[in-house]
Short mmCIF file of C-alpha atoms in Angstrom, two decimals:
data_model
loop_
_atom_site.label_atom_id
_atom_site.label_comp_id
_atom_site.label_asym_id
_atom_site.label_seq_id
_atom_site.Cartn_x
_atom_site.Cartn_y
_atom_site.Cartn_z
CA UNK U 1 -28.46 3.07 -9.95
CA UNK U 2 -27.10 6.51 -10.42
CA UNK U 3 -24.63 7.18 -6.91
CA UNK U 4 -26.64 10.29 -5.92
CA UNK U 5 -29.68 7.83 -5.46
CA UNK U 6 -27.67 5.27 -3.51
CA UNK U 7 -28.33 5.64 0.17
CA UNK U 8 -25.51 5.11 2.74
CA UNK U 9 -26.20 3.54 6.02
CA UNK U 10 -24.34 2.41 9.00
CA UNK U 11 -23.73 -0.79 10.01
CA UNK U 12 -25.08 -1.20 13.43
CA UNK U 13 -23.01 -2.02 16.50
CA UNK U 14 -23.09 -5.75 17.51
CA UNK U 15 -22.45 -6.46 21.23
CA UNK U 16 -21.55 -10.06 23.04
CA UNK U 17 -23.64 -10.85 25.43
CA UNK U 18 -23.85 -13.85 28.16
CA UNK U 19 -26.30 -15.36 29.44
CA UNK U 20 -25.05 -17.41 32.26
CA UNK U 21 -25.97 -18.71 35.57
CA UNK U 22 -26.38 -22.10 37.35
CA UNK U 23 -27.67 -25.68 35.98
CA UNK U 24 -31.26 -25.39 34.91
CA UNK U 25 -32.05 -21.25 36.04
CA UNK U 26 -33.56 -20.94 32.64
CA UNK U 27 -30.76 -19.67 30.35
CA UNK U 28 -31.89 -21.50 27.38
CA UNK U 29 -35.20 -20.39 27.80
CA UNK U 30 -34.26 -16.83 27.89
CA UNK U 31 -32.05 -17.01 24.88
CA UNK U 32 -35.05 -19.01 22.70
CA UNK U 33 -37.94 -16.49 23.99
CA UNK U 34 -36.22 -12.88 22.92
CA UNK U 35 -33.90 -14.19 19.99
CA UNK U 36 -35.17 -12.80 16.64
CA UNK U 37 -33.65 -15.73 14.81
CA UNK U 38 -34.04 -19.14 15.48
CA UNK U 39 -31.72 -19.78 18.20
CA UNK U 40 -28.44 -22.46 18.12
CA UNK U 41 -28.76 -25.04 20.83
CA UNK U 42 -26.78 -27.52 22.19
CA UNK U 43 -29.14 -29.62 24.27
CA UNK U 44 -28.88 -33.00 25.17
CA UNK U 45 -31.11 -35.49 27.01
CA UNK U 46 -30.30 -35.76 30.73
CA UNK U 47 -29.44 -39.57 30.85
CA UNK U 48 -28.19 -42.28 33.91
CA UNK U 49 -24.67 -41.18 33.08
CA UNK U 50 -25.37 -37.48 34.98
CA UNK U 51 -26.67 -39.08 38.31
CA UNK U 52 -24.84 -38.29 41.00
CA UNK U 53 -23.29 -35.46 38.78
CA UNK U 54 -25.76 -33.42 37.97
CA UNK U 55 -28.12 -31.69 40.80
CA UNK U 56 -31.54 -32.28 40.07
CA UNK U 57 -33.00 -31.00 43.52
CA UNK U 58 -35.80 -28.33 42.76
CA UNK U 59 -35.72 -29.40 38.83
CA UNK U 60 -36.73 -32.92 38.69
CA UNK U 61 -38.86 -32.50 34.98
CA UNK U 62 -35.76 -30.93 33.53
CA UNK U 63 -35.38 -33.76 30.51
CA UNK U 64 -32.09 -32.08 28.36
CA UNK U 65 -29.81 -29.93 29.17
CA UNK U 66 -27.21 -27.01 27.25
CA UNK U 67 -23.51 -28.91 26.37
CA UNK U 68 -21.88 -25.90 24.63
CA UNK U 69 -23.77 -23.29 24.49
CA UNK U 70 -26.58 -21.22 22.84
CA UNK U 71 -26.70 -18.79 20.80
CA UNK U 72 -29.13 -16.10 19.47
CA UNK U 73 -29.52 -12.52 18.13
CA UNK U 74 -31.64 -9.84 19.11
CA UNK U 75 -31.87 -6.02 17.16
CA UNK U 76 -32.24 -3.23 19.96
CA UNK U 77 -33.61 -0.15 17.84
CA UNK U 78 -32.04 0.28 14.73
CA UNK U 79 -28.92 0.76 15.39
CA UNK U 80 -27.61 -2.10 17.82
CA UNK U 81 -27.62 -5.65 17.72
CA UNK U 82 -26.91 -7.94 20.75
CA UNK U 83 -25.34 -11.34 20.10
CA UNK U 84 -26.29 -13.49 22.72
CA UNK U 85 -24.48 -16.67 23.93
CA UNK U 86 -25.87 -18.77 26.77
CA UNK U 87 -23.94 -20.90 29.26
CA UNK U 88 -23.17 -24.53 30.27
CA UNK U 89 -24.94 -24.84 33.48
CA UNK U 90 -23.00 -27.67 34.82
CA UNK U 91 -19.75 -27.83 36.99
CA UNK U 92 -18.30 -30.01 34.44
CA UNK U 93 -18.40 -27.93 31.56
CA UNK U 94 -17.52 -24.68 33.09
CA UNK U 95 -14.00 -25.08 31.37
CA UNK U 96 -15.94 -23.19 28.30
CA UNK U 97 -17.00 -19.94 30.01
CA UNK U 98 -13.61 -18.32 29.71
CA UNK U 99 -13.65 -19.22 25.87
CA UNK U 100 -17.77 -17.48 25.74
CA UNK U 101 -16.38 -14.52 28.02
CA UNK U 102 -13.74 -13.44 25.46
CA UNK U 103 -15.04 -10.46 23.77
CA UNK U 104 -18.13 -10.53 26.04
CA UNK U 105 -19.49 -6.51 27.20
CA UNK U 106 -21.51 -7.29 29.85
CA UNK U 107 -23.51 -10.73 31.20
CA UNK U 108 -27.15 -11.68 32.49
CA UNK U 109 -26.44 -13.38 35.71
CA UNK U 110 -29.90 -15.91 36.01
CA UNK U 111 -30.96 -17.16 39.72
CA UNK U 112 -33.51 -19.20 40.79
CA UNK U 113 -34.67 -18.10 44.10
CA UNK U 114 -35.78 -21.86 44.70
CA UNK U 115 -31.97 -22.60 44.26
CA UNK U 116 -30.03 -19.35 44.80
CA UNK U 117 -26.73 -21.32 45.62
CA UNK U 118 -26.25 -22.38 41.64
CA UNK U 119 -25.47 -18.97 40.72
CA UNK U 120 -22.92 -18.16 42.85
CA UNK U 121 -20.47 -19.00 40.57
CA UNK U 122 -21.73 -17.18 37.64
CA UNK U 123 -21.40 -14.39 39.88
CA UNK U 124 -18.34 -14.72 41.36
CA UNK U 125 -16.74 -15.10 37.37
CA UNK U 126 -18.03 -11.79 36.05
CA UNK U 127 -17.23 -10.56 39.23
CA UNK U 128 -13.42 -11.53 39.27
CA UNK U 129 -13.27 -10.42 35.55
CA UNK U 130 -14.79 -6.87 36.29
CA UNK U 131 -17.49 -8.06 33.73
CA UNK U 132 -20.15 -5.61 34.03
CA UNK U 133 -23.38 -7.92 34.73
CA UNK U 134 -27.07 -7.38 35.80
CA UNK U 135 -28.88 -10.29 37.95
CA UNK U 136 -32.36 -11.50 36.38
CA UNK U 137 -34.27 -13.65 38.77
CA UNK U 138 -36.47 -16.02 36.90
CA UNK U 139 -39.75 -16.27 38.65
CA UNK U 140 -40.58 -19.88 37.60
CA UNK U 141 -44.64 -19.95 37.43
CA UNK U 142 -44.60 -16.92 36.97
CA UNK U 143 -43.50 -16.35 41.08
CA UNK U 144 -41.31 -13.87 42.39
CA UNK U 145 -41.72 -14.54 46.49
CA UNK U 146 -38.90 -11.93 47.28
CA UNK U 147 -38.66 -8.52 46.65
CA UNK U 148 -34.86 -7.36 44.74
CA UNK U 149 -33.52 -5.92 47.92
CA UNK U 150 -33.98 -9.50 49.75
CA UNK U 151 -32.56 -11.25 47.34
CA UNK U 152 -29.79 -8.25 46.61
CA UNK U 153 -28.52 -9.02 50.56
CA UNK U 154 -29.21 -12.79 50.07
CA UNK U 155 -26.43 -12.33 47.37
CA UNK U 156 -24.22 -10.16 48.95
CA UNK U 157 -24.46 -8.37 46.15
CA UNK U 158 -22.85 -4.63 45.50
CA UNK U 159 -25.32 -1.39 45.02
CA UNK U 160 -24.46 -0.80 41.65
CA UNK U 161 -25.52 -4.60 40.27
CA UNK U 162 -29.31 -4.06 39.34
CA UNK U 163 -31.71 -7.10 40.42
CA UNK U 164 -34.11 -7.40 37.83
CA UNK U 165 -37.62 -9.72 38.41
CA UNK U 166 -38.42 -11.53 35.36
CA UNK U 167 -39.53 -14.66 33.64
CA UNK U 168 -37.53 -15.87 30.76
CA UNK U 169 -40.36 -17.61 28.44
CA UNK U 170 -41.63 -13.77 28.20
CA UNK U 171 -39.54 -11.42 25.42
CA UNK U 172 -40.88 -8.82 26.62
CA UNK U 173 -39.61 -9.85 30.32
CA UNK U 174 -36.52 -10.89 28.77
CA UNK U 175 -35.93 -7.92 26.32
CA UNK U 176 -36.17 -5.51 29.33
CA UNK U 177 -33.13 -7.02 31.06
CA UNK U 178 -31.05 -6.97 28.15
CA UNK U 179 -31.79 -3.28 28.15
CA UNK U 180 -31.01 -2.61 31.75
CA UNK U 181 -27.78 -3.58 30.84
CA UNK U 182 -27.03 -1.93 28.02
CA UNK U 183 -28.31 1.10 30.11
CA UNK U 184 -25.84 0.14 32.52
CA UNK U 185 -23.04 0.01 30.16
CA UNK U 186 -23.50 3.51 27.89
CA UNK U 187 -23.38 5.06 31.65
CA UNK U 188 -20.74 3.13 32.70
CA UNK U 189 -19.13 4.54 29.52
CA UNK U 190 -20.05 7.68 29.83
CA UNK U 191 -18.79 7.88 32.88
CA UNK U 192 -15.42 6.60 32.57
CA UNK U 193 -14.75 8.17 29.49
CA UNK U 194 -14.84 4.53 27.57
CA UNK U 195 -16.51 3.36 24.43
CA UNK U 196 -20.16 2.26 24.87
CA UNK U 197 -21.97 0.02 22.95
CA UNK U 198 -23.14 2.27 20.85
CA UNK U 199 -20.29 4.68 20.18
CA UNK U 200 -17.98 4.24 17.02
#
């Protein structure tokens, strides 16, 4: 093909993005419902060697659960593409989040309002790391019984952290809070004079 027919086109940005939060808040779920590809898991069955270890209160059907992590890829526009890696849930593998933050833009901090204490932690990580993050409560059923500004004080979290209502098996639900926080990081950006996700 003659090189005045070839057409040039940029390679989109690619952004790291975690999904994290507490044992059994739904991460996987989120990662399988939006990813455009057919997402990398690490599940295992929940066996007799996790009593006692593993809290089951509030999530006694939960049959597997995420050793590593997951891992999937969604295309925002044309000219973006967010790389998403989920969490370990559990205490004992927590070792691996500083590993999955390395590189890492901004996080999805999942709660379940059934069990809000299991995402402390998450938050309290992206916190200490000055991690930009955005807080997506997973309404399991389909219920959200608290409004965002409830669950914002319940939290103790800051003004500018957005508490997003959704439910992870949706894309649509799911795809929305990924793009509240790229929002949040171009203005972010922008205002600090940094590079955003979609600046070269």
């Amino acid at each position: 093909m003659a090189g005045s027919d070839v057409i040039t086109r940029a390679a989109p940005d690619t952004v790291k993005i975690l999904i994290a939060g507490g044992f059994g808040v739904g991460k996987t779920t989120m990662v399988g419902s939006v990813s455009e590809i057919a997402p990398l898991r690490t599940e295992e069955p929940l066996t007799a060697a996790g009593l006692g270890v593993d809290d089951l209160d509030g999530i006694e059907e939960k049959k597997a659960t995420t050793v590593a992590l997951d891992f999937g890829r969604i295309s925002i526009g044309s000219d973006l593409v967010l790389y998403l890696f989920g969490t370990p849930g559990q205490q004992r593998f927590w070792f691996m989040w500083n590993d999955l933050a390395l590189g890492a833009l901004g996080a999805v901090v999942l709660i379940d309002v059934r069990r809000p204490e299991t995402s402390f932690a998450a938050i309290d990580f992206f916190e200490r790391r000055r991690i930009p993050f955005v807080v997506g409560v997973n309404g399991f059923y389909g219920d959200h019984p608290y409004p965002p500004e409830e669950i914002r004080e319940a939290l103790a979290l800051p003004d500018h952290v957005q508490v997003l209502l959704c439910d992870a098996r949706e894309r649509e639900s799911s795809r929305d809070v990924l793009i509240a926080l790229i929002d949040q990081l171009i203005a972010t950006a922008v205002h600090t004079g940094g590079p955003g996700p979609t600046e070269k």
